[in-house]
Amino acid sequence: MSKNIIIRTEREADFSAVYEINCKAFGTSEESLLVDKLRKSGIPLISLVSELDDKLVGHILFSQAHIISENSRIEIMALAPMAVLPEYQGQSIGSRLVKHGLDRCNQNDFKAVAVLGHPEYYPRFGFEPSRNLNISCSYDVPEEVFMIMELKRGFLKNVAGQVEYHKLFNELA
Ligand SMILES: CC(C)(COP(=O)(O)OP(=O)(O)OC[C@H]1O[C@@H](n2cnc3c(N)ncnc32)[C@H](O)[C@@H]1OP(=O)(O)O)[C@@H](O)C(=O)NCCC(=O)NCCS
């Protein structure tokens, strides 16, 4: 466990390091380019970095998404992408980014967060399979990888619909 880790809001001076972190973690520039485009899109974002001894080693992004039903459009946040430099993985840096990010979403009054990811990883933070609720993902993904978490208790009670990420995510799908 790395002790000298600071989690903080991303600044403009971090953009190139964040680009590199995403490239190295994912082995492609697709997520890096998506992050760049989302910053320019103007939608609500929460973007945090983890800094270890003055070096950026991780990044997490939350962006505005919506649960769409016939007669409603409910704002939530979506966690994606998140990345830790390969040589720093497995030291809980990713977990700290998720926890700080969820706290920040809560402080900013977002009521729920969705994630598409590993079903063994995200439940430890409170995410549950969306199939437990009447909520699905607009992308054609296995249902167990799509999870959602209430930040405000009861917020998703009686909510049914499909989560739509910002259309820029379609380029990744
Ligand atoms: C996913 C990732 C951010 C986790 O960061 P990390 O600092 O290694 O995370 P932690 O140390 O807090 O947790 C490690 C756990 O993550 C799991 N993990 C590693 N890669 C994973 C992945 N792609 N998806 C889900 N879980 C993963 C490990 O199995 C480990 O589980 P354990 O605690 O049960 O042993 C990092 O592995 C990474 O950058 N992966 C490549 C990019 C990626 O797949 N991002 C997620 C999708 S957006």
PDB file of C-alpha atoms and ligand atoms in Angstrom:
ATOM      1  CA  MET A   1       0.000   0.000   0.000  1.00  0.00           C
ATOM      2  CA  SER A   2       1.475   3.348  -1.065  1.00  0.00           C
ATOM      3  CA  LYS A   3       1.348   5.780   1.822  1.00  0.00           C
ATOM      4  CA  ASN A   4       2.319   9.027   0.154  1.00  0.00           C
ATOM      5  CA  ILE A   5      -0.574   9.027  -2.249  1.00  0.00           C
ATOM      6  CA  ILE A   6      -2.554  12.214  -2.658  1.00  0.00           C
ATOM      7  CA  ILE A   7      -5.873  12.158  -4.489  1.00  0.00           C
ATOM      8  CA  ARG A   8      -6.825  15.531  -5.907  1.00  0.00           C
ATOM      9  CA  THR A   9      -8.803  17.224  -8.625  1.00  0.00           C
ATOM     10  CA  GLU A  10      -7.144  17.122 -12.014  1.00  0.00           C
ATOM     11  CA  ARG A  11      -5.643  20.409 -13.242  1.00  0.00           C
ATOM     12  CA  GLU A  12      -4.902  21.544 -16.774  1.00  0.00           C
ATOM     13  CA  ALA A  13      -1.194  20.956 -16.216  1.00  0.00           C
ATOM     14  CA  ASP A  14      -2.023  17.267 -15.607  1.00  0.00           C
ATOM     15  CA  PHE A  15      -3.693  16.640 -18.973  1.00  0.00           C
ATOM     16  CA  SER A  16      -0.646  15.203 -20.756  1.00  0.00           C
ATOM     17  CA  ALA A  17       0.290  12.935 -17.839  1.00  0.00           C
ATOM     18  CA  VAL A  18      -3.306  11.726 -17.634  1.00  0.00           C
ATOM     19  CA  TYR A  19      -3.203  10.992 -21.370  1.00  0.00           C
ATOM     20  CA  GLU A  20      -0.089   8.842 -20.839  1.00  0.00           C
ATOM     21  CA  ILE A  21      -1.545   7.026 -17.814  1.00  0.00           C
ATOM     22  CA  ASN A  22      -4.613   5.994 -19.793  1.00  0.00           C
ATOM     23  CA  CYS A  23      -2.506   4.925 -22.800  1.00  0.00           C
ATOM     24  CA  LYS A  24      -0.210   2.811 -20.669  1.00  0.00           C
ATOM     25  CA  ALA A  25      -2.963   1.240 -18.574  1.00  0.00           C
ATOM     26  CA  PHE A  26      -5.214   0.388 -21.529  1.00  0.00           C
ATOM     27  CA  GLY A  27      -2.485  -0.236 -24.115  1.00  0.00           C
ATOM     28  CA  THR A  28      -4.257   2.027 -26.608  1.00  0.00           C
ATOM     29  CA  SER A  29      -4.984   5.735 -26.950  1.00  0.00           C
ATOM     30  CA  GLU A  30      -8.772   5.290 -27.246  1.00  0.00           C
ATOM     31  CA  GLU A  31      -9.566   6.058 -23.611  1.00  0.00           C
ATOM     32  CA  SER A  32      -7.063   8.949 -23.560  1.00  0.00           C
ATOM     33  CA  LEU A  33      -8.751  10.516 -26.574  1.00  0.00           C
ATOM     34  CA  LEU A  34     -12.169   9.979 -25.018  1.00  0.00           C
ATOM     35  CA  VAL A  35     -11.064  11.816 -21.871  1.00  0.00           C
ATOM     36  CA  ASP A  36      -9.778  14.725 -23.963  1.00  0.00           C
ATOM     37  CA  LYS A  37     -13.066  14.929 -25.871  1.00  0.00           C
ATOM     38  CA  LEU A  38     -15.205  14.677 -22.742  1.00  0.00           C
ATOM     39  CA  ARG A  39     -13.321  17.594 -21.178  1.00  0.00           C
ATOM     40  CA  LYS A  40     -14.205  19.669 -24.226  1.00  0.00           C
ATOM     41  CA  SER A  41     -17.839  18.521 -24.315  1.00  0.00           C
ATOM     42  CA  GLY A  42     -18.839  20.773 -21.444  1.00  0.00           C
ATOM     43  CA  ILE A  43     -20.858  18.113 -19.596  1.00  0.00           C
ATOM     44  CA  PRO A  44     -20.423  17.770 -15.822  1.00  0.00           C
ATOM     45  CA  LEU A  45     -17.269  15.818 -15.019  1.00  0.00           C
ATOM     46  CA  ILE A  46     -15.363  14.830 -11.929  1.00  0.00           C
ATOM     47  CA  SER A  47     -11.779  14.096 -12.818  1.00  0.00           C
ATOM     48  CA  LEU A  48      -9.318  13.089 -10.114  1.00  0.00           C
ATOM     49  CA  VAL A  49      -5.672  12.111 -10.175  1.00  0.00           C
ATOM     50  CA  SER A  50      -3.509  10.201  -7.745  1.00  0.00           C
ATOM     51  CA  GLU A  51      -0.104  11.657  -7.100  1.00  0.00           C
ATOM     52  CA  LEU A  52       2.750   9.691  -5.551  1.00  0.00           C
ATOM     53  CA  ASP A  53       5.865  11.658  -4.590  1.00  0.00           C
ATOM     54  CA  ASP A  54       5.022  14.363  -7.170  1.00  0.00           C
ATOM     55  CA  LYS A  55       4.386  11.827  -9.925  1.00  0.00           C
ATOM     56  CA  LEU A  56       0.916  11.204 -11.338  1.00  0.00           C
ATOM     57  CA  VAL A  57       0.215   7.475 -11.264  1.00  0.00           C
ATOM     58  CA  GLY A  58      -3.564   7.181 -11.604  1.00  0.00           C
ATOM     59  CA  HIS A  59      -6.664   8.856 -12.959  1.00  0.00           C
ATOM     60  CA  ILE A  60     -10.418   8.436 -12.648  1.00  0.00           C
ATOM     61  CA  LEU A  61     -13.213  10.147 -14.513  1.00  0.00           C
ATOM     62  CA  PHE A  62     -16.908  10.431 -13.741  1.00  0.00           C
ATOM     63  CA  SER A  63     -19.144  11.961 -16.395  1.00  0.00           C
ATOM     64  CA  GLN A  64     -22.787  12.870 -16.569  1.00  0.00           C
ATOM     65  CA  ALA A  65     -25.109  10.124 -17.810  1.00  0.00           C
ATOM     66  CA  HIS A  66     -28.870   9.667 -17.708  1.00  0.00           C
ATOM     67  CA  ILE A  67     -31.390   6.981 -16.888  1.00  0.00           C
ATOM     68  CA  ILE A  68     -33.899   7.287 -19.690  1.00  0.00           C
ATOM     69  CA  SER A  69     -37.430   6.026 -19.524  1.00  0.00           C
ATOM     70  CA  GLU A  70     -40.548   6.856 -21.504  1.00  0.00           C
ATOM     71  CA  ASN A  71     -41.336   9.859 -19.387  1.00  0.00           C
ATOM     72  CA  SER A  72     -38.195  10.743 -17.481  1.00  0.00           C
ATOM     73  CA  ARG A  73     -34.547  11.551 -17.856  1.00  0.00           C
ATOM     74  CA  ILE A  74     -32.715  11.217 -14.571  1.00  0.00           C
ATOM     75  CA  GLU A  75     -29.213  12.573 -14.190  1.00  0.00           C
ATOM     76  CA  ILE A  76     -26.580  10.278 -12.708  1.00  0.00           C
ATOM     77  CA  MET A  77     -22.804   9.955 -13.043  1.00  0.00           C
ATOM     78  CA  ALA A  78     -20.914   7.212 -14.864  1.00  0.00           C
ATOM     79  CA  LEU A  79     -17.486   6.026 -13.754  1.00  0.00           C
ATOM     80  CA  ALA A  80     -15.176   5.628 -16.767  1.00  0.00           C
ATOM     81  CA  PRO A  81     -12.425   5.379 -17.539  1.00  0.00           C
ATOM     82  CA  MET A  82     -10.125   4.720 -14.636  1.00  0.00           C
ATOM     83  CA  ALA A  83      -6.480   3.833 -14.940  1.00  0.00           C
ATOM     84  CA  VAL A  84      -3.392   3.227 -12.835  1.00  0.00           C
ATOM     85  CA  LEU A  85       0.073   2.970 -14.373  1.00  0.00           C
ATOM     86  CA  PRO A  86       0.841  -0.760 -14.772  1.00  0.00           C
ATOM     87  CA  GLU A  87       3.838  -0.675 -12.432  1.00  0.00           C
ATOM     88  CA  TYR A  88       1.704   0.849  -9.662  1.00  0.00           C
ATOM     89  CA  GLN A  89      -1.307  -1.449  -9.941  1.00  0.00           C
ATOM     90  CA  GLY A  90      -2.341  -3.738  -7.108  1.00  0.00           C
ATOM     91  CA  GLN A  91      -1.418  -1.220  -4.386  1.00  0.00           C
ATOM     92  CA  SER A  92      -4.951   0.045  -3.707  1.00  0.00           C
ATOM     93  CA  ILE A  93      -4.404   3.229  -5.693  1.00  0.00           C
ATOM     94  CA  GLY A  94      -7.388   2.406  -7.882  1.00  0.00           C
ATOM     95  CA  SER A  95      -9.534   1.698  -4.830  1.00  0.00           C
ATOM     96  CA  ARG A  96      -8.637   5.045  -3.320  1.00  0.00           C
ATOM     97  CA  LEU A  97      -9.528   6.801  -6.555  1.00  0.00           C
ATOM     98  CA  VAL A  98     -12.924   5.104  -6.615  1.00  0.00           C
ATOM     99  CA  LYS A  99     -13.674   5.948  -2.971  1.00  0.00           C
ATOM    100  CA  HIS A 100     -12.602   9.581  -3.307  1.00  0.00           C
ATOM    101  CA  GLY A 101     -14.518   9.864  -6.563  1.00  0.00           C
ATOM    102  CA  LEU A 102     -17.711   8.521  -5.035  1.00  0.00           C
ATOM    103  CA  ASP A 103     -17.340  10.945  -2.116  1.00  0.00           C
ATOM    104  CA  ARG A 104     -16.859  13.792  -4.563  1.00  0.00           C
ATOM    105  CA  CYS A 105     -19.929  12.776  -6.579  1.00  0.00           C
ATOM    106  CA  ASN A 106     -21.890  12.754  -3.337  1.00  0.00           C
ATOM    107  CA  GLN A 107     -20.558  16.164  -2.273  1.00  0.00           C
ATOM    108  CA  ASN A 108     -21.574  17.520  -5.692  1.00  0.00           C
ATOM    109  CA  ASP A 109     -25.084  16.215  -5.074  1.00  0.00           C
ATOM    110  CA  PHE A 110     -25.130  13.445  -7.655  1.00  0.00           C
ATOM    111  CA  LYS A 111     -27.478  10.742  -6.450  1.00  0.00           C
ATOM    112  CA  ALA A 112     -26.234   7.606  -8.229  1.00  0.00           C
ATOM    113  CA  VAL A 113     -23.249   6.295 -10.173  1.00  0.00           C
ATOM    114  CA  ALA A 114     -23.138   3.604 -12.874  1.00  0.00           C
ATOM    115  CA  VAL A 115     -20.130   1.589 -13.971  1.00  0.00           C
ATOM    116  CA  LEU A 116     -19.351  -0.917 -16.685  1.00  0.00           C
ATOM    117  CA  GLY A 117     -16.612  -3.126 -15.370  1.00  0.00           C
ATOM    118  CA  HIS A 118     -15.352  -6.138 -13.548  1.00  0.00           C
ATOM    119  CA  PRO A 119     -18.138  -7.712 -11.438  1.00  0.00           C
ATOM    120  CA  GLU A 120     -15.618  -8.826  -8.781  1.00  0.00           C
ATOM    121  CA  TYR A 121     -14.050  -5.409  -8.358  1.00  0.00           C
ATOM    122  CA  TYR A 122     -16.768  -2.774  -8.075  1.00  0.00           C
ATOM    123  CA  PRO A 123     -19.188  -4.369  -5.559  1.00  0.00           C
ATOM    124  CA  ARG A 124     -16.601  -3.757  -2.807  1.00  0.00           C
ATOM    125  CA  PHE A 125     -17.363  -0.041  -3.136  1.00  0.00           C
ATOM    126  CA  GLY A 126     -21.125  -0.525  -2.960  1.00  0.00           C
ATOM    127  CA  PHE A 127     -22.003  -1.066  -6.613  1.00  0.00           C
ATOM    128  CA  GLU A 128     -24.617  -3.715  -7.257  1.00  0.00           C
ATOM    129  CA  PRO A 129     -25.597  -5.502 -10.439  1.00  0.00           C
ATOM    130  CA  SER A 130     -28.118  -3.326 -12.207  1.00  0.00           C
ATOM    131  CA  ARG A 131     -30.261  -6.412 -12.845  1.00  0.00           C
ATOM    132  CA  ASN A 132     -31.216  -6.178  -9.136  1.00  0.00           C
ATOM    133  CA  LEU A 133     -32.943  -2.972 -10.180  1.00  0.00           C
ATOM    134  CA  ASN A 134     -34.990  -2.311 -13.275  1.00  0.00           C
ATOM    135  CA  ILE A 135     -32.114  -0.503 -14.903  1.00  0.00           C
ATOM    136  CA  SER A 136     -30.158  -1.622 -17.947  1.00  0.00           C
ATOM    137  CA  CYS A 137     -27.359  -0.273 -20.077  1.00  0.00           C
ATOM    138  CA  SER A 138     -27.924   1.116 -23.553  1.00  0.00           C
ATOM    139  CA  TYR A 139     -24.839  -0.804 -24.717  1.00  0.00           C
ATOM    140  CA  ASP A 140     -25.113  -4.479 -25.528  1.00  0.00           C
ATOM    141  CA  VAL A 141     -22.973  -5.820 -22.681  1.00  0.00           C
ATOM    142  CA  PRO A 142     -23.275  -8.873 -20.419  1.00  0.00           C
ATOM    143  CA  GLU A 143     -25.662  -7.835 -17.664  1.00  0.00           C
ATOM    144  CA  GLU A 144     -23.283  -8.747 -14.819  1.00  0.00           C
ATOM    145  CA  VAL A 145     -20.730  -6.114 -15.890  1.00  0.00           C
ATOM    146  CA  PHE A 146     -23.180  -3.238 -15.615  1.00  0.00           C
ATOM    147  CA  MET A 147     -23.497  -2.014 -12.046  1.00  0.00           C
ATOM    148  CA  ILE A 148     -25.003   0.925 -10.293  1.00  0.00           C
ATOM    149  CA  MET A 149     -24.779   2.483  -6.858  1.00  0.00           C
ATOM    150  CA  GLU A 150     -27.089   4.824  -5.039  1.00  0.00           C
ATOM    151  CA  LEU A 151     -25.416   7.721  -3.286  1.00  0.00           C
ATOM    152  CA  LYS A 152     -28.737   8.881  -1.928  1.00  0.00           C
ATOM    153  CA  ARG A 153     -30.565   6.016  -0.305  1.00  0.00           C
ATOM    154  CA  GLY A 154     -33.787   5.146  -2.086  1.00  0.00           C
ATOM    155  CA  PHE A 155     -33.001   7.309  -5.123  1.00  0.00           C
ATOM    156  CA  LEU A 156     -33.382   4.397  -7.536  1.00  0.00           C
ATOM    157  CA  LYS A 157     -36.409   2.896  -5.870  1.00  0.00           C
ATOM    158  CA  ASN A 158     -39.173   2.737  -8.464  1.00  0.00           C
ATOM    159  CA  VAL A 159     -36.793   3.964 -11.172  1.00  0.00           C
ATOM    160  CA  ALA A 160     -36.750   1.901 -14.367  1.00  0.00           C
ATOM    161  CA  GLY A 161     -34.991   2.657 -17.603  1.00  0.00           C
ATOM    162  CA  GLN A 162     -31.853   2.509 -19.630  1.00  0.00           C
ATOM    163  CA  VAL A 163     -28.627   4.279 -18.785  1.00  0.00           C
ATOM    164  CA  GLU A 164     -27.262   6.381 -21.600  1.00  0.00           C
ATOM    165  CA  TYR A 165     -23.667   7.505 -21.456  1.00  0.00           C
ATOM    166  CA  HIS A 166     -22.592  10.642 -23.310  1.00  0.00           C
ATOM    167  CA  LYS A 167     -22.561   9.878 -27.039  1.00  0.00           C
ATOM    168  CA  LEU A 168     -18.766  10.200 -27.135  1.00  0.00           C
ATOM    169  CA  PHE A 169     -18.654   6.816 -25.409  1.00  0.00           C
ATOM    170  CA  ASN A 170     -20.244   5.275 -28.525  1.00  0.00           C
ATOM    171  CA  GLU A 171     -16.846   5.520 -30.182  1.00  0.00           C
ATOM    172  CA  LEU A 172     -15.505   3.039 -27.600  1.00  0.00           C
ATOM    173  CA  ALA A 173     -18.457   0.660 -27.767  1.00  0.00           C
TER     174      ALA A 173
HETATM  175  C1  LIG B   1      -8.516  -1.392 -12.876  1.00  0.00           C
HETATM  176  C2  LIG B   1      -7.342  -0.595 -12.268  1.00  0.00           C
HETATM  177  C3  LIG B   1      -7.584   0.893 -12.419  1.00  0.00           C
HETATM  178  C4  LIG B   1      -7.263  -0.971 -10.788  1.00  0.00           C
HETATM  179  O1  LIG B   1      -6.239  -0.173 -10.200  1.00  0.00           O
HETATM  180  P1  LIG B   1      -5.358  -0.776  -9.007  1.00  0.00           P
HETATM  181  O2  LIG B   1      -4.630   0.346  -8.376  1.00  0.00           O
HETATM  182  O3  LIG B   1      -4.585  -1.933  -9.507  1.00  0.00           O
HETATM  183  O4  LIG B   1      -6.536  -1.286  -8.057  1.00  0.00           O
HETATM  184  P2  LIG B   1      -6.441  -1.789  -6.575  1.00  0.00           P
HETATM  185  O5  LIG B   1      -5.029  -2.056  -6.189  1.00  0.00           O
HETATM  186  O6  LIG B   1      -7.235  -0.884  -5.745  1.00  0.00           O
HETATM  187  O7  LIG B   1      -7.259  -3.126  -6.689  1.00  0.00           O
HETATM  188  C5  LIG B   1      -6.672  -4.226  -7.313  1.00  0.00           C
HETATM  189  C6  LIG B   1      -7.805  -5.142  -7.702  1.00  0.00           C
HETATM  190  O8  LIG B   1      -8.228  -4.783  -9.018  1.00  0.00           O
HETATM  191  C7  LIG B   1      -8.390  -5.939  -9.781  1.00  0.00           C
HETATM  192  N1  LIG B   1      -8.211  -5.577 -11.185  1.00  0.00           N
HETATM  193  C8  LIG B   1      -7.105  -5.390 -11.893  1.00  0.00           C
HETATM  194  N2  LIG B   1      -7.391  -5.072 -13.159  1.00  0.00           N
HETATM  195  C9  LIG B   1      -8.700  -5.050 -13.247  1.00  0.00           C
HETATM  196  C10 LIG B   1      -9.590  -4.770 -14.289  1.00  0.00           C
HETATM  197  N3  LIG B   1      -9.218  -4.473 -15.536  1.00  0.00           N
HETATM  198  N4  LIG B   1     -10.886  -4.782 -13.989  1.00  0.00           N
HETATM  199  C11 LIG B   1     -11.279  -5.077 -12.751  1.00  0.00           C
HETATM  200  N5  LIG B   1     -10.502  -5.386 -11.741  1.00  0.00           N
HETATM  201  C12 LIG B   1      -9.215  -5.358 -11.993  1.00  0.00           C
HETATM  202  C13 LIG B   1      -7.335  -6.862  -9.294  1.00  0.00           C
HETATM  203  O9  LIG B   1      -7.724  -8.190  -9.572  1.00  0.00           O
HETATM  204  C14 LIG B   1      -7.360  -6.584  -7.771  1.00  0.00           C
HETATM  205  O10 LIG B   1      -8.355  -7.352  -7.168  1.00  0.00           O
HETATM  206  P3  LIG B   1      -8.154  -7.934  -5.673  1.00  0.00           P
HETATM  207  O11 LIG B   1      -8.079  -6.733  -4.776  1.00  0.00           O
HETATM  208  O12 LIG B   1      -9.368  -8.748  -5.459  1.00  0.00           O
HETATM  209  O13 LIG B   1      -6.867  -8.680  -5.689  1.00  0.00           O
HETATM  210  C15 LIG B   1      -5.993  -0.964 -12.935  1.00  0.00           C
HETATM  211  O14 LIG B   1      -5.800  -2.341 -12.829  1.00  0.00           O
HETATM  212  C16 LIG B   1      -5.908  -0.549 -14.403  1.00  0.00           C
HETATM  213  O15 LIG B   1      -5.510   0.570 -14.713  1.00  0.00           O
HETATM  214  N6  LIG B   1      -6.265  -1.465 -15.307  1.00  0.00           N
HETATM  215  C17 LIG B   1      -6.207  -1.184 -16.748  1.00  0.00           C
HETATM  216  C18 LIG B   1      -7.294  -0.223 -17.167  1.00  0.00           C
HETATM  217  C19 LIG B   1      -8.666  -0.753 -16.819  1.00  0.00           C
HETATM  218  O16 LIG B   1      -9.021  -1.897 -17.107  1.00  0.00           O
HETATM  219  N7  LIG B   1      -9.495   0.110 -16.185  1.00  0.00           N
HETATM  220  C20 LIG B   1     -10.811  -0.287 -15.698  1.00  0.00           C
HETATM  221  C21 LIG B   1     -11.843  -0.180 -16.708  1.00  0.00           C
HETATM  222  S1  LIG B   1     -12.349   1.508 -16.984  1.00  0.00           S
END
